[in-house]
Amino acid sequence: MKEIYEPKFVEKLFDKMSSSYTKVNYITSFGFSERWRRQCVDEIEIENGKIVVDLMTGMGECWKHILKKSDNNSKLIGLDFSSGMINRAEKRKAKFSKFKIELLKENVFDNSIKNEYADYVISGFGLKTFNDEQLLNLANEIDRILKRNGKFSLIDVSVPKIGILKPFYMFYLKNIIPILGKVFLGSPETYKMLGIYTQEFGNSKNVFEIFKRENFEVEYVEYFFGCASGIKGVKK
C-alpha cells in the first residue's frame, strides 16, 4: 500500500480524475460534499481583508464559501500539484474576477508561501491521500505558513461510525463508485482508489493526534454521523 501515498502516484491519479471529479465527488458523498465544504469554511469564521490559503485546492471547490466572507482587500491562494486540477481551477478563477486569487502549481510539502503569511488555512478532501509521515509534514507546513492566532480547518470523507451505515457506505465506495469511474472515464480502477483511500483513512482522529502540539489548539470535528470528519484549530 506504500506506493499509493507516493506524490507522483497521487498526482497522476487526480490528473486522470480532474475531468469528472466534481460530479463523482458529489455523487460519492450523496450530495453532501458542498455542504461539508461550507461547514469546513464556517468553522474558522473568516474575516474581511485577510489571507486564506486553500491547500490541495483541486478545482477550487471551496472558493465560493471562502469568498463569501472576503472583500477586495482579501487574498486567496489556491495550491495543488495536479496539472489537471489547476487547469480547471484557472477557469473557475475567471468567475471570481473581483477577488485576488493566486494559483500555485506546487507540492504542499515544497511550496513558495512565505513563513507566517496566512491568516487562515483550509483544505477540503485531501487528507486521506497522506500517510502518517506526510500528515506530520502537513502539520509542520501549516505551522510554518500560519501567522500567530491564525486558524485552520481541514475535512475529508470518512467511514461512518454507525453500524447500519458503515457496511452500506463501504459497499457503495468499493462497488458502485468504480462503475461510475467506468462511465465517466472508461476506467473503474481510477475511482476504485477513492474507496481504498477512505477505508485506509477511516476518519480524522489520527490527524487530530498528529496535529496536537504545544502551539496548536486543535479540535476534532464530525459531520453527518461520521460520514465526514476533520479538525479545526488555532496557532497560539
GROMACS .gro file of C-alpha atoms in nm:
model
  236
    1MET     CA    1   0.000   0.000   0.000
    2LYS     CA    2   0.301   0.226   0.040
    3GLU     CA    3   0.303   0.333  -0.325
    4ILE     CA    4  -0.049   0.481  -0.314
    5TYR     CA    5   0.087   0.765  -0.098
    6GLU     CA    6   0.373   0.848  -0.333
    7PRO     CA    7   0.323   1.206  -0.463
    8LYS     CA    8   0.367   1.103  -0.828
    9PHE     CA    9   0.102   0.833  -0.792
   10VAL     CA   10  -0.146   1.074  -0.631
   11GLU     CA   11  -0.070   1.348  -0.885
   12LYS     CA   12  -0.130   1.114  -1.179
   13LEU     CA   13  -0.449   0.982  -1.020
   14PHE     CA   14  -0.601   1.327  -0.977
   15ASP     CA   15  -0.488   1.435  -1.323
   16LYS     CA   16  -0.694   1.145  -1.460
   17MET     CA   17  -0.996   1.227  -1.244
   18SER     CA   18  -0.991   1.603  -1.296
   19SER     CA   19  -1.242   1.599  -1.582
   20SER     CA   20  -1.513   1.434  -1.373
   21TYR     CA   21  -1.405   1.468  -1.010
   22THR     CA   22  -1.661   1.733  -0.908
   23LYS     CA   23  -1.952   1.520  -1.033
   24VAL     CA   24  -1.825   1.197  -0.881
   25ASN     CA   25  -1.731   1.364  -0.551
   26TYR     CA   26  -2.086   1.498  -0.528
   27ILE     CA   27  -2.230   1.153  -0.601
   28THR     CA   28  -1.996   0.966  -0.365
   29SER     CA   29  -2.094   1.195  -0.079
   30PHE     CA   30  -2.467   1.161  -0.161
   31GLY     CA   31  -2.476   1.532  -0.239
   32PHE     CA   32  -2.324   1.633   0.095
   33SER     CA   33  -1.982   1.742  -0.038
   34GLU     CA   34  -2.089   2.103  -0.093
   35ARG     CA   35  -2.247   2.123   0.249
   36TRP     CA   36  -1.935   1.977   0.413
   37ARG     CA   37  -1.708   2.223   0.232
   38ARG     CA   38  -1.923   2.511   0.354
   39GLN     CA   39  -1.921   2.377   0.709
   40CYS     CA   40  -1.543   2.334   0.695
   41VAL     CA   41  -1.502   2.700   0.596
   42ASP     CA   42  -1.758   2.818   0.851
   43GLU     CA   43  -1.561   2.653   1.133
   44ILE     CA   44  -1.296   2.928   1.129
   45GLU     CA   45  -1.509   3.242   1.083
   46ILE     CA   46  -1.309   3.415   0.810
   47GLU     CA   47  -1.291   3.794   0.834
   48ASN     CA   48  -1.253   4.054   0.557
   49GLY     CA   49  -0.910   4.174   0.449
   50LYS     CA   50  -0.732   3.851   0.537
   51ILE     CA   51  -0.516   3.597   0.352
   52VAL     CA   52  -0.662   3.248   0.307
   53VAL     CA   53  -0.459   2.953   0.178
   54ASP     CA   54  -0.657   2.664   0.029
   55LEU     CA   55  -0.427   2.360   0.030
   56MET     CA   56  -0.497   2.078  -0.217
   57THR     CA   57  -0.738   2.323  -0.372
   58GLY     CA   58  -0.841   2.090  -0.655
   59MET     CA   59  -1.066   2.284  -0.890
   60GLY     CA   60  -1.135   2.547  -0.627
   61GLU     CA   61  -1.450   2.385  -0.493
   62CYS     CA   62  -1.414   2.561  -0.155
   63TRP     CA   63  -1.366   2.906  -0.308
   64LYS     CA   64  -1.727   3.022  -0.321
   65HIS     CA   65  -1.763   2.958   0.051
   66ILE     CA   66  -1.435   3.133   0.129
   67LEU     CA   67  -1.502   3.432  -0.095
   68LYS     CA   68  -1.846   3.494   0.054
   69LYS     CA   69  -1.654   3.604   0.361
   70SER     CA   70  -1.392   3.807   0.171
   71ASP     CA   71  -1.367   4.157   0.025
   72ASN     CA   72  -1.139   4.342  -0.221
   73ASN     CA   73  -0.867   4.361   0.044
   74SER     CA   74  -0.867   3.986   0.096
   75LYS     CA   75  -0.644   3.737  -0.084
   76LEU     CA   76  -0.698   3.370  -0.164
   77ILE     CA   77  -0.411   3.138  -0.253
   78GLY     CA   78  -0.503   2.802  -0.405
   79LEU     CA   79  -0.231   2.535  -0.411
   80ASP     CA   80  -0.234   2.199  -0.587
   81PHE     CA   81   0.024   1.983  -0.765
   82SER     CA   82  -0.216   1.827  -1.018
   83SER     CA   83  -0.197   1.996  -1.358
   84GLY     CA   84  -0.547   1.875  -1.443
   85MET     CA   85  -0.693   2.026  -1.127
   86ILE     CA   86  -0.501   2.354  -1.157
   87ASN     CA   87  -0.610   2.397  -1.520
   88ARG     CA   88  -0.973   2.372  -1.417
   89ALA     CA   89  -0.914   2.599  -1.119
   90GLU     CA   90  -0.781   2.861  -1.364
   91LYS     CA   91  -1.116   2.851  -1.546
   92ARG     CA   92  -1.305   2.883  -1.217
   93LYS     CA   93  -1.086   3.180  -1.123
   94ALA     CA   94  -1.236   3.381  -1.412
   95LYS     CA   95  -1.576   3.360  -1.240
   96PHE     CA   96  -1.435   3.543  -0.939
   97SER     CA   97  -1.259   3.828  -1.120
   98LYS     CA   98  -1.345   4.079  -0.844
   99PHE     CA   99  -1.126   3.893  -0.596
  100LYS     CA  100  -0.750   3.849  -0.558
  101ILE     CA  101  -0.681   3.483  -0.629
  102GLU     CA  102  -0.334   3.338  -0.679
  103LEU     CA  103  -0.287   2.981  -0.801
  104LEU     CA  104   0.026   2.781  -0.724
  105LYS     CA  105   0.100   2.453  -0.900
  106GLU     CA  106   0.320   2.321  -0.621
  107ASN     CA  107   0.353   2.029  -0.384
  108VAL     CA  108   0.221   2.119  -0.040
  109PHE     CA  109   0.546   1.995   0.115
  110ASP     CA  110   0.763   2.210  -0.110
  111ASN     CA  111   0.579   2.537  -0.165
  112SER     CA  112   0.674   2.902  -0.205
  113ILE     CA  113   0.437   3.050   0.054
  114LYS     CA  114   0.628   3.270   0.299
  115ASN     CA  115   0.664   3.194   0.668
  116GLU     CA  116   0.376   3.321   0.885
  117TYR     CA  117   0.198   3.462   0.580
  118ALA     CA  118  -0.157   3.322   0.608
  119ASP     CA  119  -0.439   3.420   0.841
  120TYR     CA  120  -0.634   3.104   0.759
  121VAL     CA  121  -0.564   2.762   0.606
  122ILE     CA  122  -0.838   2.547   0.454
  123SER     CA  123  -0.828   2.201   0.297
  124GLY     CA  124  -1.122   2.003   0.162
  125PHE     CA  125  -1.091   1.629   0.091
  126GLY     CA  126  -0.713   1.598   0.066
  127LEU     CA  127  -0.624   1.434   0.399
  128LYS     CA  128  -0.691   1.072   0.300
  129THR     CA  129  -0.414   1.071   0.041
  130PHE     CA  130  -0.146   1.117   0.311
  131ASN     CA  131   0.026   0.862   0.533
  132ASP     CA  132   0.126   0.944   0.892
  133GLU     CA  133   0.465   1.084   0.800
  134GLN     CA  134   0.308   1.310   0.538
  135LEU     CA  135   0.040   1.424   0.782
  136LEU     CA  136   0.314   1.526   1.023
  137ASN     CA  137   0.481   1.721   0.741
  138LEU     CA  138   0.144   1.880   0.664
  139ALA     CA  139   0.112   1.991   1.026
  140ASN     CA  140   0.463   2.137   1.004
  141GLU     CA  141   0.378   2.328   0.685
  142ILE     CA  142   0.056   2.470   0.826
  143ASP     CA  143   0.250   2.571   1.137
  144ARG     CA  144   0.510   2.739   0.916
  145ILE     CA  145   0.276   2.941   0.691
  146LEU     CA  146   0.021   3.044   0.954
  147LYS     CA  147   0.054   3.369   1.147
  148ARG     CA  148   0.021   3.360   1.522
  149ASN     CA  149  -0.350   3.338   1.610
  150GLY     CA  150  -0.412   3.210   1.258
  151LYS     CA  151  -0.679   2.941   1.217
  152PHE     CA  152  -0.704   2.620   1.015
  153SER     CA  153  -0.985   2.384   0.916
  154LEU     CA  154  -0.940   2.053   0.733
  155ILE     CA  155  -1.202   1.797   0.629
  156ASP     CA  156  -1.233   1.465   0.446
  157VAL     CA  157  -1.482   1.190   0.372
  158SER     CA  158  -1.473   0.922   0.643
  159VAL     CA  159  -1.605   0.579   0.729
  160PRO     CA  160  -1.927   0.634   0.932
  161LYS     CA  161  -1.927   0.501   1.287
  162ILE     CA  162  -2.295   0.396   1.293
  163GLY     CA  163  -2.318   0.021   1.223
  164ILE     CA  164  -2.604   0.030   0.975
  165LEU     CA  165  -2.436   0.299   0.766
  166LYS     CA  166  -2.083   0.155   0.761
  167PRO     CA  167  -2.132  -0.165   0.551
  168PHE     CA  168  -2.366   0.014   0.310
  169TYR     CA  169  -2.124   0.303   0.265
  170MET     CA  170  -1.821   0.079   0.211
  171PHE     CA  171  -2.012  -0.135  -0.040
  172TYR     CA  172  -2.103   0.184  -0.223
  173LEU     CA  173  -1.742   0.307  -0.229
  174LYS     CA  174  -1.592  -0.027  -0.332
  175ASN     CA  175  -1.850  -0.137  -0.587
  176ILE     CA  176  -2.067   0.148  -0.712
  177ILE     CA  177  -1.802   0.420  -0.741
  178PRO     CA  178  -1.581   0.210  -0.974
  179ILE     CA  179  -1.883   0.169  -1.202
  180LEU     CA  180  -1.917   0.547  -1.212
  181GLY     CA  181  -1.547   0.565  -1.292
  182LYS     CA  182  -1.605   0.341  -1.592
  183VAL     CA  183  -1.898   0.555  -1.704
  184PHE     CA  184  -1.708   0.884  -1.679
  185LEU     CA  185  -1.354   0.775  -1.764
  186GLY     CA  186  -1.376   0.423  -1.901
  187SER     CA  187  -1.159   0.322  -1.605
  188PRO     CA  188  -1.316   0.166  -1.292
  189GLU     CA  189  -0.971   0.125  -1.133
  190THR     CA  190  -0.917   0.502  -1.111
  191TYR     CA  191  -1.218   0.574  -0.891
  192LYS     CA  192  -1.175   0.248  -0.703
  193MET     CA  193  -0.884   0.425  -0.537
  194LEU     CA  194  -1.122   0.665  -0.358
  195GLY     CA  195  -1.268   0.368  -0.170
  196ILE     CA  196  -0.923   0.235  -0.086
  197TYR     CA  197  -0.804   0.572   0.044
  198THR     CA  198  -1.121   0.620   0.250
  199GLN     CA  199  -1.101   0.272   0.405
  200GLU     CA  200  -0.734   0.319   0.495
  201PHE     CA  201  -0.803   0.669   0.629
  202GLY     CA  202  -1.101   0.576   0.847
  203ASN     CA  203  -1.156   0.919   0.997
  204SER     CA  204  -0.965   1.227   1.113
  205LYS     CA  205  -0.892   1.108   1.468
  206ASN     CA  206  -0.539   1.013   1.366
  207VAL     CA  207  -0.498   1.357   1.205
  208PHE     CA  208  -0.612   1.512   1.532
  209GLU     CA  209  -0.347   1.319   1.727
  210ILE     CA  210  -0.074   1.419   1.481
  211PHE     CA  211  -0.172   1.787   1.492
  212LYS     CA  212  -0.172   1.804   1.873
  213ARG     CA  213   0.133   2.014   1.952
  214GLU     CA  214   0.231   2.281   2.200
  215ASN     CA  215   0.143   2.582   1.984
  216PHE     CA  216  -0.178   2.441   1.829
  217GLU     CA  217  -0.520   2.438   1.993
  218VAL     CA  218  -0.690   2.169   1.788
  219GLU     CA  219  -1.036   2.012   1.794
  220TYR     CA  220  -1.177   1.701   1.625
  221VAL     CA  221  -1.499   1.756   1.427
  222GLU     CA  222  -1.752   1.509   1.281
  223TYR     CA  223  -2.023   1.569   1.023
  224PHE     CA  224  -2.337   1.364   0.950
  225PHE     CA  225  -2.279   1.065   1.179
  226GLY     CA  226  -1.910   1.048   1.090
  227CYS     CA  227  -1.951   1.029   0.711
  228ALA     CA  228  -1.708   1.320   0.707
  229SER     CA  229  -1.465   1.433   0.972
  230GLY     CA  230  -1.191   1.685   1.021
  231ILE     CA  231  -1.002   1.910   1.256
  232LYS     CA  232  -1.006   2.279   1.328
  233GLY     CA  233  -0.767   2.482   1.531
  234VAL     CA  234  -0.566   2.795   1.601
  235LYS     CA  235  -0.193   2.860   1.615
  236LYS     CA  236  -0.108   3.017   1.950
   0.00000   0.00000   0.00000
